[in-house]
């Protein structure tokens, strides 16, 4: 299915923003038998997988470059966007599938230990929702990347124009005209005699 720029923006931006919003919620909850831990431990998505949040932001930035750049920029942006989305999915899947490890790592950071204590953990509904959002983000980035091959860049008014040349072929700039006493703003206006 080929997407236009507007649908591609929605296919990438919506799951990315949803994922970033979900990262503020508790993804893993667990307990440990450690005396200093104080019982239950809640780990938010941002704490469990901070790299995943950053990669989701990179997807949005790469989308902007994809929508505004030329063919080379679009190709590079598409690769960066898809790889970032895959990284987001991988980091989120690690948290969702190994909550005990995530809880133990979070507890070791809280207690400033070098080794994680034994912990038990479960993935919350927010963690599973984030995993689904990351999977949708991957699908959206792949669809946008494939569709971007048929897009054009920005309109011609954003293209750089070639400066006017003088009688001997030298490049003339607006500063040259001002230096000679000509007003370049009147170039397209009515002739003054």
Backbone as a printed PyTorch tensor [residue, N CA C, xyz], in Angstrom:
tensor([[[  0.8310,  -1.1780,   0.0000],
         [  0.0000,   0.0000,   0.0000],
         [  0.8780,   1.2440,   0.0000]],

        [[  0.6920,   2.0960,  -0.9920],
         [  1.4600,   3.3360,  -1.1070],
         [  0.7590,   4.4380,  -0.3080]],

        [[  1.5430,   5.1530,   0.4670],
         [  1.0040,   6.2440,   1.2790],
         [  1.5000,   7.5780,   0.7360]],

        [[  0.6500,   8.5960,   0.8230],
         [  1.1230,   9.9340,   0.4890],
         [  1.8230,  10.5130,   1.7180]],

        [[  2.3280,  11.7180,   1.5960],
         [  3.0890,  12.3180,   2.6950],
         [  2.2530,  12.4870,   3.9600]],

        [[  1.0100,  12.9020,   3.8070],
         [  0.1680,  13.1490,   4.9790],
         [ -0.1270,  11.8470,   5.7320]],

        [[ -0.4740,  10.8000,   5.0070],
         [ -0.7660,   9.5170,   5.6680],
         [  0.5000,   8.9040,   6.2630]],

        [[  1.6170,   9.1040,   5.5970],
         [  2.8820,   8.6100,   6.1420],
         [  3.2330,   9.3190,   7.4360]],

        [[  2.9810,  10.6270,   7.4660],
         [  3.2440,  11.3870,   8.6940],
         [  2.4030,  10.8540,   9.8420]],

        [[  1.1460,  10.5530,   9.5660],
         [  0.2750,  10.0000,  10.6060],
         [  0.7100,   8.5970,  11.0110]],

        [[  1.1290,   7.7850,  10.0220],
         [  1.5200,   6.3950,  10.3050],
         [  2.7770,   6.3150,  11.1650]],

        [[  3.6030,   7.3380,  11.1180],
         [  4.8320,   7.3310,  11.9210],
         [  4.6630,   8.1650,  13.1870]],

        [[  4.1250,   9.3590,  13.0520],
         [  4.0660,  10.2740,  14.1980],
         [  3.1140,   9.8010,  15.2950]],

        [[  1.9540,   9.2750,  14.9310],
         [  0.9960,   8.8560,  15.9640],
         [  1.5330,   7.7390,  16.8560]],

        [[  2.0500,   6.6250,  16.2900],
         [  2.5830,   5.6070,  17.1990],
         [  3.8230,   6.0740,  17.9600]],

        [[  4.6240,   6.9600,  17.3490],
         [  5.8070,   7.4630,  18.0580],
         [  5.4010,   8.3110,  19.2530]],

        [[  4.4390,   9.1990,  19.0550],
         [  3.9700,  10.0430,  20.1620],
         [  3.2850,   9.1890,  21.2230]],

        [[  2.4950,   8.2130,  20.7950],
         [  1.8500,   7.3100,  21.7560],
         [  2.9000,   6.5450,  22.5600]],

        [[  3.9430,   6.0680,  21.8820],
         [  5.0000,   5.3410,  22.5710],
         [  5.6910,   6.2270,  23.6020]],

        [[  5.9890,   7.4650,  23.2100],
         [  6.6570,   8.3860,  24.1350],
         [  5.7590,   8.6660,  25.3350]],

        [[  4.4600,   8.8170,  25.0950],
         [  3.5220,   9.0330,  26.2060],
         [  3.4570,   7.8070,  27.1160]],

        [[  3.4640,   6.6260,  26.5210],
         [  3.4190,   5.3980,  27.3250],
         [  4.6910,   5.1840,  28.1360]],

        [[  5.7870,   5.7910,  27.7200],
         [  7.0500,   5.6020,  28.4480],
         [  7.0210,   6.2320,  29.8340]],

        [[  6.0480,   7.0870,  30.1040],
         [  5.9410,   7.6850,  31.4360],
         [  5.1920,   6.7750,  32.4100]],

        [[  4.6020,   5.7100,  31.9020],
         [  3.8280,   4.7870,  32.7370],
         [  4.7130,   3.6430,  33.2470]],

        [[  4.1900,   2.9030,  34.2260],
         [  4.9220,   1.7570,  34.7950],
         [  4.8070,   0.5770,  33.8310]],

        [[  5.9620,   0.1040,  33.3600],
         [  5.9950,  -1.0350,  32.4400],
         [  6.2460,  -2.3500,  33.1670]],

        [[  6.9960,  -2.3050,  34.2590],
         [  7.3280,  -3.5290,  35.0030],
         [  7.1450,  -3.2610,  36.4920]],

        [[  6.6390,  -4.2780,  37.1630],
         [  6.4110,  -4.1770,  38.6030],
         [  6.9010,  -5.4800,  39.2120]],

        [[  7.6110,  -5.3700,  40.3120],
         [  8.1240,  -6.5900,  40.9250],
         [  8.5120,  -6.4060,  42.3710]],

        [[  9.0390,  -7.4870,  42.9260],
         [  9.4890,  -7.4830,  44.3160],
         [ 10.8320,  -8.1740,  44.3910]],

        [[ 11.4870,  -7.9510,  45.4930],
         [ 12.7640,  -8.6040,  45.7530],
         [ 12.8550,  -8.9080,  47.2330]],

        [[ 13.6480,  -9.8770,  47.5660],
         [ 13.8320, -10.2470,  48.9610],
         [ 14.9400,  -9.4500,  49.6260]],

        [[ 15.5110,  -8.4790,  48.9410],
         [ 16.5980,  -7.6800,  49.4850],
         [ 16.0970,  -6.8330,  50.6480]],

        [[ 16.8850,  -6.7620,  51.7060],
         [ 16.4910,  -6.0370,  52.9110],
         [ 16.3670,  -4.5390,  52.6400]],

        [[ 17.2440,  -3.9770,  51.8030],
         [ 17.2650,  -2.5390,  51.5720],
         [ 16.2320,  -2.0590,  50.5600]],

        [[ 15.6230,  -2.9700,  49.8160],
         [ 14.7390,  -2.5430,  48.7350],
         [ 13.3890,  -2.0440,  49.2200]],

        [[ 12.9160,  -2.5300,  50.3040],
         [ 11.6420,  -2.0720,  50.8300],
         [ 10.4350,  -2.6750,  50.1500]],

        [[ 10.5720,  -3.8160,  49.4840],
         [  9.4110,  -4.5020,  48.9240],
         [  9.2100,  -4.2650,  47.4490]],

        [[  8.0560,  -3.7060,  47.0770],
         [  7.6580,  -3.5820,  45.6770],
         [  8.4630,  -2.5110,  44.9430]],

        [[  8.7290,  -2.7950,  43.6880],
         [  9.4750,  -1.8650,  42.8400],
         [  8.6770,  -1.6580,  41.5540]],

        [[  8.4430,  -0.3960,  41.1930],
         [  7.7880,  -0.0390,  39.9380],
         [  8.8190,   0.6000,  39.0180]],

        [[  8.8220,   0.1740,  37.7630],
         [  9.7890,   0.7000,  36.7970],
         [  9.0180,   1.2910,  35.6150]],

        [[  9.2150,   2.5730,  35.3740],
         [  8.5580,   3.2200,  34.2370],
         [  9.2820,   2.8490,  32.9470]],

        [[  8.6260,   3.1030,  31.8340],
         [  9.2240,   2.8070,  30.5460],
         [ 10.4770,   3.6170,  30.2880]],

        [[ 10.4710,   4.8840,  30.6970],
         [ 11.6450,   5.7310,  30.4880],
         [ 12.8390,   5.2340,  31.2880]],

        [[ 12.5810,   4.6690,  32.4620],
         [ 13.6740,   4.1280,  33.2670],
         [ 14.0970,   2.7490,  32.7850]],

        [[ 13.1460,   1.9800,  32.2960],
         [ 13.4440,   0.6200,  31.8480],
         [ 14.1620,   0.6000,  30.5090]],

        [[ 13.7690,   1.4810,  29.6080],
         [ 14.3630,   1.5010,  28.2640],
         [ 14.5160,   2.9350,  27.7780]],

        [[ 15.4520,   3.6900,  28.3730],
         [ 15.6000,   5.0890,  27.9630],
         [ 16.0250,   5.2340,  26.5060]],

        [[ 16.7490,   4.2660,  25.9960],
         [ 17.1640,   4.3080,  24.6010],
         [ 15.9900,   4.1990,  23.6480]],

        [[ 14.9530,   3.4740,  24.0480],
         [ 13.7800,   3.3060,  23.1920],
         [ 13.0580,   4.6340,  22.9950]],

        [[ 12.9930,   5.4370,  24.0340],
         [ 12.3600,   6.7470,  23.9260],
         [ 13.1520,   7.6270,  22.9610]],

        [[ 14.4590,   7.6140,  23.0870],
         [ 15.3050,   8.3870,  22.1810],
         [ 15.1660,   7.9340,  20.7390]],

        [[ 15.0700,   6.6390,  20.5260],
         [ 14.9110,   6.1230,  19.1620],
         [ 13.5590,   6.5020,  18.5690]],

        [[ 12.5280,   6.5690,  19.3910],
         [ 11.2140,   7.0020,  18.8990],
         [ 11.2690,   8.4640,  18.4710]],

        [[ 11.9980,   9.2770,  19.2060],
         [ 12.1720,  10.6850,  18.8230],
         [ 12.9440,  10.7790,  17.5100]],

        [[ 13.9510,   9.9390,  17.3390],
         [ 14.7260,   9.9250,  16.0920],
         [ 13.8150,   9.5700,  14.9130]],

        [[ 12.8660,   8.6820,  15.1150],
         [ 11.9150,   8.3380,  14.0480],
         [ 11.1540,   9.5690,  13.5690]],

        [[ 10.7200,  10.3990,  14.4960],
         [  9.9650,  11.6040,  14.1340],
         [ 10.8650,  12.5930,  13.3930]],

        [[ 12.0990,  12.7610,  13.8650],
         [ 13.0240,  13.6800,  13.2020],
         [ 13.3670,  13.1740,  11.8060]],

        [[ 13.5970,  11.8800,  11.6700],
         [ 13.8910,  11.3120,  10.3520],
         [ 12.6890,  11.4360,   9.4270]],

        [[ 11.4790,  11.3720,   9.9810],
         [ 10.2780,  11.5720,   9.1710],
         [ 10.2560,  12.9710,   8.5670]],

        [[ 10.6300,  13.9680,   9.3550],
         [ 10.6700,  15.3380,   8.8350],
         [ 11.6730,  15.4600,   7.6920]],

        [[ 12.8320,  14.8540,   7.8510],
         [ 13.8240,  14.8800,   6.7740],
         [ 13.3290,  14.1060,   5.5600]],

        [[ 12.6420,  13.0190,   5.7960],
         [ 12.0940,  12.2050,   4.7040],
         [ 11.0820,  12.9900,   3.8820]],

        [[ 10.2780,  13.7970,   4.5490],
         [  9.2230,  14.5270,   3.8640],
         [  9.7210,  15.7720,   3.1380]],

        [[ 10.8620,  16.3120,   3.5480],
         [ 11.3170,  17.5760,   2.9710],
         [ 12.5620,  17.4490,   2.1140]],

        [[ 13.2650,  16.3450,   2.1760],
         [ 14.5360,  16.2290,   1.4730],
         [ 14.4070,  15.7410,   0.0490]],

        [[ 15.5420,  15.7870,  -0.6260],
         [ 15.6310,  15.2650,  -1.9810],
         [ 15.8040,  13.7540,  -1.9510]],

        [[ 16.0720,  13.1490,  -3.1050],
         [ 16.1480,  11.6820,  -3.1780],
         [ 17.2160,  11.0640,  -2.2740]],

        [[ 18.3780,  11.6540,  -2.1950],
         [ 19.4550,  11.0910,  -1.3590],
         [ 19.1010,  11.2160,   0.1150]],

        [[ 18.6070,  12.3830,   0.5020],
         [ 18.2050,  12.5970,   1.8990],
         [ 17.0610,  11.6670,   2.2680]],

        [[ 16.1080,  11.4750,   1.3480],
         [ 14.9850,  10.5720,   1.6270],
         [ 15.4670,   9.1480,   1.8600]],

        [[ 16.4090,   8.6950,   1.0600],
         [ 16.9220,   7.3290,   1.2270],
         [ 17.6130,   7.1670,   2.5780]],

        [[ 18.4840,   8.1110,   2.9080],
         [ 19.1990,   8.0290,   4.1960],
         [ 18.2250,   8.1430,   5.3670]],

        [[ 17.2670,   9.0450,   5.2660],
         [ 16.2900,   9.2200,   6.3410],
         [ 15.4110,   7.9860,   6.5100]],

        [[ 15.0480,   7.3580,   5.4010],
         [ 14.2220,   6.1500,   5.4730],
         [ 14.9610,   5.0360,   6.2060]],

        [[ 16.2440,   4.8770,   5.9060],
         [ 17.0370,   3.8420,   6.5810],
         [ 17.1370,   4.1390,   8.0700]],

        [[ 17.4500,   5.3850,   8.4160],
         [ 17.5760,   5.7660,   9.8310],
         [ 16.2440,   5.5600,  10.5570]],

        [[ 15.1520,   5.9380,   9.9100],
         [ 13.8350,   5.8290,  10.5370],
         [ 13.4570,   4.3720,  10.8050]],

        [[ 13.6720,   3.5020,   9.8340],
         [ 13.3040,   2.0940,  10.0050],
         [ 14.1980,   1.4240,  11.0480]],

        [[ 15.4950,   1.6980,  11.0040],
         [ 16.4180,   1.0960,  11.9850],
         [ 16.0850,   1.5800,  13.3920]],

        [[ 15.7490,   2.8640,  13.5340],
         [ 15.3710,   3.3930,  14.8510],
         [ 14.0910,   2.7380,  15.3660]],

        [[ 13.1350,   2.5350,  14.4840],
         [ 11.8890,   1.8760,  14.8950],
         [ 12.1470,   0.4340,  15.3100]],

        [[ 13.0040,  -0.2640,  14.5760],
         [ 13.3530,  -1.6350,  14.9580],
         [ 14.0700,  -1.6680,  16.3040]],

        [[ 14.9320,  -0.6850,  16.5470],
         [ 15.6010,  -0.5890,  17.8550],
         [ 14.6030,  -0.3330,  18.9710]],

        [[ 13.6360,   0.5190,  18.7110],
         [ 12.5860,   0.7880,  19.7020],
         [ 11.8250,  -0.4900,  20.0390]],

        [[ 11.4820,  -1.2440,  19.0110],
         [ 10.7560,  -2.4980,  19.2230],
         [ 11.6040,  -3.5020,  19.9990]],

        [[ 12.8770,  -3.6120,  19.6610],
         [ 13.7500,  -4.5780,  20.3440],
         [ 13.9170,  -4.2360,  21.8220]],

        [[ 14.1470,  -2.9610,  22.1230],
         [ 14.3230,  -2.5690,  23.5280],
         [ 13.0360,  -2.7390,  24.3290]],

        [[ 11.9140,  -2.4460,  23.7000],
         [ 10.6320,  -2.6100,  24.3870],
         [ 10.3060,  -4.0900,  24.5970]],

        [[ 10.6190,  -4.9040,  23.6070],
         [ 10.3820,  -6.3480,  23.7490],
         [ 11.2310,  -6.9350,  24.8700]],

        [[ 12.4580,  -6.4450,  25.0180],
         [ 13.3090,  -6.9340,  26.1120],
         [ 12.6510,  -6.6340,  27.4550]],

        [[ 12.1220,  -5.4390,  27.6130],
         [ 11.4670,  -5.0690,  28.8780],
         [ 10.2170,  -5.9190,  29.0940]],

        [[  9.4190,  -6.0910,  28.0420],
         [  8.1570,  -6.8210,  28.1840],
         [  8.3790,  -8.3060,  28.4540]],

        [[  9.4170,  -8.8750,  27.8560],
         [  9.6400, -10.3110,  27.9830],
         [ 10.5410, -10.6950,  29.1600]],

        [[ 11.2680,  -9.7480,  29.7180],
         [ 12.1670, -10.0470,  30.8430],
         [ 11.9580,  -9.0550,  31.9850]],

        [[ 10.7670,  -8.9680,  32.5440],
         [ 10.5050,  -7.9670,  33.5840],
         [ 11.3070,  -8.1830,  34.8570]],

        [[ 11.6460,  -9.4310,  35.1840],
         [ 12.4320,  -9.6780,  36.3990],
         [ 13.8160,  -9.0520,  36.2910]],

        [[ 14.4190,  -9.1510,  35.1180],
         [ 15.7350,  -8.5500,  34.9030],
         [ 15.6420,  -7.0270,  34.9960]],

        [[ 14.5870,  -6.4690,  34.4260],
         [ 14.3980,  -5.0170,  34.4510],
         [ 14.2080,  -4.5200,  35.8800]],

        [[ 13.4050,  -5.2300,  36.6540],
         [ 13.1810,  -4.8430,  38.0480],
         [ 14.4840,  -4.9460,  38.8350]],

        [[ 15.2430,  -6.0130,  38.6390],
         [ 16.5230,  -6.1630,  39.3360],
         [ 17.5080,  -5.0690,  38.9630]],

        [[ 17.5760,  -4.7160,  37.6750],
         [ 18.4840,  -3.6440,  37.2480],
         [ 18.0710,  -2.2950,  37.8290]],

        [[ 16.7720,  -2.0300,  37.8430],
         [ 16.2860,  -0.7660,  38.4070],
         [ 16.5980,  -0.6780,  39.8940]],

        [[ 16.4420,  -1.7910,  40.5840],
         [ 16.7320,  -1.8060,  42.0090],
         [ 18.2240,  -1.6170,  42.2700]],

        [[ 19.0640,  -2.2150,  41.4580],
         [ 20.5100,  -2.0370,  41.6490],
         [ 20.9210,  -0.5860,  41.3960]],

        [[ 20.2640,   0.0920,  40.4530],
         [ 20.5590,   1.5170,  40.2370],
         [ 20.0910,   2.3520,  41.4260]],

        [[ 18.9150,   2.0100,  41.9780],
         [ 18.4030,   2.7430,  43.1340],
         [ 19.3260,   2.6030,  44.3340]],

        [[ 19.8490,   1.4010,  44.5250],
         [ 20.6870,   1.1330,  45.6920],
         [ 22.1670,   1.3650,  45.4190]],

        [[ 22.4970,   1.7950,  44.2180],
         [ 23.8840,   2.0630,  43.8050],
         [ 24.7590,   0.8350,  43.9720]],

        [[ 24.2550,  -0.2820,  43.5030],
         [ 25.0090,  -1.5320,  43.5490],
         [ 25.5210,  -1.8690,  42.1600]],

        [[ 26.5580,  -2.6650,  42.1310],
         [ 27.0900,  -3.0950,  40.8400],
         [ 26.4340,  -4.3800,  40.3580]],

        [[ 25.8290,  -5.1320,  41.2470],
         [ 25.1480,  -6.3650,  40.8600],
         [ 23.6670,  -6.2480,  41.1970]],

        [[ 22.8470,  -6.8270,  40.3440],
         [ 21.4010,  -6.7750,  40.5620],
         [ 20.9760,  -7.8760,  41.5240]],

        [[ 20.1240,  -7.5560,  42.4770],
         [ 19.6150,  -8.5910,  43.3790],
         [ 18.5990,  -9.4690,  42.6530]],

        [[ 18.3360, -10.6250,  43.2110],
         [ 17.3080, -11.4900,  42.6480],
         [ 15.9530, -10.8090,  42.8110]],

        [[ 15.1910, -10.8070,  41.7390],
         [ 13.8950, -10.1330,  41.7740],
         [ 12.8940, -10.9250,  40.9470]],

        [[ 11.6460, -10.7360,  41.2780],
         [ 10.5640, -11.2770,  40.4580],
         [  9.8150, -10.0830,  39.8850]],

        [[  9.2800, -10.2490,  38.6970],
         [  8.5800,  -9.1230,  38.0920],
         [  7.5490,  -9.5610,  37.0830]],

        [[  6.6350,  -8.6660,  36.8150],
         [  5.6280,  -8.8850,  35.7820],
         [  5.5820,  -7.6400,  34.8930]],

        [[  5.1530,  -7.8430,  33.6750],
         [  4.9540,  -6.7260,  32.7580],
         [  3.5260,  -6.2270,  32.9280]],

        [[  3.3810,  -4.9180,  33.0850],
         [  2.0480,  -4.3390,  33.2570],
         [  1.3690,  -4.1840,  31.8920]],

        [[  0.1160,  -3.8070,  31.9250],
         [ -0.6220,  -3.5440,  30.6900],
         [ -0.0080,  -2.4030,  29.8900]],

        [[  0.5700,  -1.4140,  30.5920],
         [  1.2370,  -0.3060,  29.9060],
         [  2.4480,  -0.8010,  29.1190]],

        [[  3.1560,  -1.7660,  29.6630],
         [  4.3140,  -2.3260,  28.9560],
         [  3.9020,  -3.0490,  27.6870]],

        [[  2.8160,  -3.8120,  27.7720],
         [  2.3240,  -4.5050,  26.5740],
         [  1.7850,  -3.5130,  25.5560]],

        [[  1.1250,  -2.4540,  26.0210],
         [  0.6250,  -1.4190,  25.1060],
         [  1.7880,  -0.7240,  24.4000]],

        [[  2.8750,  -0.4940,  25.1220],
         [  4.0570,   0.1160,  24.5080],
         [  4.6740,  -0.8090,  23.4610]],

        [[  4.6360,  -2.1140,  23.7280],
         [  5.1470,  -3.0730,  22.7500],
         [  4.3100,  -3.0430,  21.4720]],

        [[  2.9980,  -2.9510,  21.6130],
         [  2.1130,  -2.8560,  20.4460],
         [  2.3740,  -1.5480,  19.6960]],

        [[  2.5410,  -0.4350,  20.4260],
         [  2.8230,   0.8600,  19.7860],
         [  4.1470,   0.8040,  19.0280]],

        [[  5.1510,   0.1300,  19.5920],
         [  6.4430,   0.0020,  18.9110],
         [  6.3130,  -0.8360,  17.6420]],

        [[  5.4870,  -1.8970,  17.6990],
         [  5.2700,  -2.7240,  16.5080],
         [  4.5420,  -1.9340,  15.4180]],

        [[  3.5650,  -1.1290,  15.8110],
         [  2.8510,  -0.2820,  14.8440],
         [  3.8090,   0.7620,  14.2660]],

        [[  4.7160,   1.2680,  15.0970],
         [  5.7130,   2.2320,  14.6250],
         [  6.6050,   1.6100,  13.5560]],

        [[  7.0100,   0.3590,  13.7580],
         [  7.8270,  -0.3240,  12.7530],
         [  7.0590,  -0.4480,  11.4400]],

        [[  5.8090,  -0.8680,  11.5260],
         [  4.9870,  -0.9950,  10.3060],
         [  4.8280,   0.3540,   9.6090]],

        [[  4.5830,   1.4080,  10.3770],
         [  4.4190,   2.7410,   9.7980],
         [  5.6900,   3.2550,   9.1450]],

        [[  6.8390,   3.0160,   9.7690],
         [  8.0950,   3.4910,   9.1780],
         [  8.4360,   2.7330,   7.9060]],

        [[  8.1740,   1.4340,   7.8920],
         [  8.4380,   0.6520,   6.6750],
         [  7.5230,   1.1240,   5.5390]],

        [[  6.2450,   1.3430,   5.8370],
         [  5.3050,   1.8200,   4.8050],
         [  5.7090,   3.2020,   4.2960]],

        [[  6.1280,   4.0910,   5.1980],
         [  6.5600,   5.4320,   4.7890],
         [  7.8440,   5.3730,   3.9700]],

        [[  8.7630,   4.5020,   4.3710],
         [ 10.0290,   4.3830,   3.6430],
         [  9.8110,   3.8680,   2.2300]],

        [[  8.9410,   2.8720,   2.0860],
         [  8.6580,   2.3220,   0.7520],
         [  7.9140,   3.3550,  -0.0990]],

        [[  6.9730,   4.0500,   0.4920],
         [  6.1830,   5.0350,  -0.2440],
         [  6.9940,   6.2600,  -0.6360]],

        [[  8.0250,   6.5780,   0.1180],
         [  8.7820,   7.8130,  -0.1250],
         [  9.5400,   7.7990,  -1.4410]],

        [[  9.7220,   6.6390,  -2.0380],
         [ 10.4250,   6.5730,  -3.3210],
         [  9.6770,   7.3080,  -4.4190]],

        [[  8.3740,   7.4640,  -4.2850],
         [  7.5580,   8.1170,  -5.3110],
         [  7.2620,   9.5790,  -5.0030]],

        [[  7.7640,  10.0950,  -3.8880],
         [  7.4640,  11.4600,  -3.5070],
         [  8.3840,  12.4310,  -4.2340]],

        [[  7.8990,  13.6480,  -4.3630],
         [  8.7640,  14.7150,  -4.8630],
         [  9.2510,  15.5110,  -3.6560]],

        [[ 10.2580,  16.3240,  -3.8740],
         [ 10.7630,  17.1660,  -2.7920],
         [  9.8250,  18.3380,  -2.5610]],

        [[ 10.3310,  19.3750,  -1.9390],
         [  9.5310,  20.5720,  -1.7460],
         [  9.3090,  21.2510,  -3.0850]],

        [[  8.3990,  22.1900,  -3.1480],
         [  8.0950,  22.8510,  -4.4150],
         [  9.2830,  23.6780,  -4.8950]],

        [[  9.2260,  24.1150,  -6.1300],
         [ 10.3390,  24.8360,  -6.7570],
         [ 10.6360,  26.1610,  -6.0640]],

        [[  9.6860,  26.7300,  -5.3640],
         [  9.9560,  28.0110,  -4.7180],
         [ 10.9730,  27.8810,  -3.5800]],

        [[ 11.2130,  26.6560,  -3.1070],
         [ 12.2120,  26.4540,  -2.0690],
         [ 13.5860,  26.1050,  -2.6420]],

        [[ 13.6570,  25.9440,  -3.9470],
         [ 14.9250,  25.6160,  -4.5940],
         [ 15.7750,  26.8660,  -4.7360]],

        [[ 17.0520,  26.6820,  -4.6640],
         [ 17.9930,  27.7880,  -4.8120],
         [ 18.0830,  28.1570,  -6.2890]],

        [[ 17.9570,  29.4340,  -6.5860],
         [ 18.0490,  29.8790,  -7.9740],
         [ 19.4720,  30.3040,  -8.2820]],

        [[ 19.8210,  30.2060,  -9.5370],
         [ 21.1530,  30.5970,  -9.9750],
         [ 21.2220,  32.1160, -10.0290]],

        [[ 22.2460,  32.7390,  -9.4130],
         [ 22.3340,  34.1870,  -9.4470],
         [ 22.5960,  34.6960, -10.8650]],

        [[ 22.1620,  35.9250, -11.1150],
         [ 22.3430,  36.5230, -12.4320],
         [ 23.8190,  36.7350, -12.7130]],

        [[ 24.1880,  36.6730, -13.9780],
         [ 25.5920,  36.8840, -14.3370],
         [ 25.7360,  38.2250, -15.0390]],

        [[ 26.9430,  38.7660, -14.9470],
         [ 27.2530,  40.0570, -15.5570],
         [ 27.5620,  39.8940, -17.0340]],

        [[ 27.9940,  40.9940, -17.6760],
         [ 28.2530,  40.9540, -19.1170],
         [ 29.3980,  40.0140, -19.4950]],

        [[ 30.3150,  39.7710, -18.5860],
         [ 31.4350,  38.8760, -18.9010],
         [ 31.2640,  37.4910, -18.2690]],

        [[ 30.0640,  37.1750, -17.7950],
         [ 29.7960,  35.8560, -17.2410],
         [ 30.0490,  35.7340, -15.7480]],

        [[ 30.5270,  36.8170, -15.1060],
         [ 30.7730,  36.7410, -13.6630],
         [ 29.4450,  36.7500, -12.9100]],

        [[ 29.4490,  36.1520, -11.7470],
         [ 28.2410,  36.0490, -10.9380],
         [ 27.9700,  37.3930, -10.2890]],

        [[ 26.7310,  37.8650, -10.4400],
         [ 26.3330,  39.1430,  -9.8720],
         [ 25.4330,  38.8640,  -8.6650]],

        [[ 25.6680,  39.5560,  -7.5890],
         [ 24.8550,  39.3940,  -6.3960],
         [ 24.0900,  40.6760,  -6.1130]],

        [[ 23.1990,  40.6000,  -5.1540],
         [ 22.4300,  41.7680,  -4.7470],
         [ 23.3480,  42.8470,  -4.1950]],

        [[ 24.4000,  42.4180,  -3.5190],
         [ 25.3580,  43.3940,  -2.9770],
         [ 26.0440,  44.1670,  -4.0980]],

        [[ 26.3300,  43.5000,  -5.2070],
         [ 26.9480,  44.1860,  -6.3400],
         [ 26.0190,  45.2820,  -6.8680]],

        [[ 24.7250,  44.9500,  -6.9740],
         [ 23.7750,  45.9370,  -7.4610],
         [ 23.6640,  47.1200,  -6.5060]],

        [[ 23.6290,  46.8480,  -5.2030],
         [ 23.5730,  47.9260,  -4.2200],
         [ 24.8210,  48.7940,  -4.2840]],

        [[ 25.9770,  48.1850,  -4.4760],
         [ 27.2350,  48.9320,  -4.5660],
         [ 27.2500,  49.8740,  -5.7530]],

        [[ 26.5830,  49.5020,  -6.8220],
         [ 26.5300,  50.3430,  -8.0190],
         [ 25.3940,  51.3560,  -7.9760]],

        [[ 24.6280,  51.3660,  -6.8860],
         [ 23.5700,  52.3450,  -6.7290],
         [ 22.2240,  51.9160,  -7.2710]],

        [[ 22.0650,  50.6520,  -7.6240],
         [ 20.7880,  50.1530,  -8.1250],
         [ 20.0130,  49.5110,  -6.9850]],

        [[ 18.7100,  49.6910,  -6.9900],
         [ 17.8590,  49.0910,  -5.9700],
         [ 17.3160,  47.7650,  -6.5030]],

        [[ 17.7790,  46.6090,  -5.9560],
         [ 17.3270,  45.3170,  -6.4820],
         [ 15.8540,  45.0340,  -6.2190]],

        [[ 15.2300,  45.7620,  -5.3070],
         [ 13.8070,  45.5290,  -5.0440],
         [ 12.9300,  46.0920,  -6.1390]],

        [[ 13.4830,  46.9790,  -6.9680],
         [ 12.7070,  47.5680,  -8.0510],
         [ 12.8900,  46.8220,  -9.3660]],

        [[ 13.6300,  45.7170,  -9.3240],
         [ 13.9470,  44.9810, -10.5260],
         [ 12.6820,  44.5110, -11.2480]],

        [[ 11.7080,  44.0350, -10.5140],
         [ 10.4930,  43.5030, -11.1260],
         [  9.3740,  44.5290, -11.2190]],

        [[  9.6190,  45.7330, -10.6940],
         [  8.5930,  46.7730, -10.7060],
         [  8.6110,  47.5610, -12.0100]],

        [[  7.7880,  48.5990, -12.0850],
         [  7.7400,  49.4300, -13.2970],
         [  9.0470,  50.2050, -13.4810]],

        [[  9.3960,  50.4510, -14.7200],
         [ 10.6300,  51.1850, -15.0210],
         [ 10.4540,  52.6450, -14.6530]],

        [[ 11.4840,  53.2270, -14.0540],
         [ 11.4710,  54.6430, -13.7190],
         [ 12.3090,  55.3880, -14.7420]],

        [[ 11.7930,  56.4520, -15.2870],
         [ 12.5610,  57.2240, -16.2810],
         [ 12.7480,  58.6470, -15.8030]]])
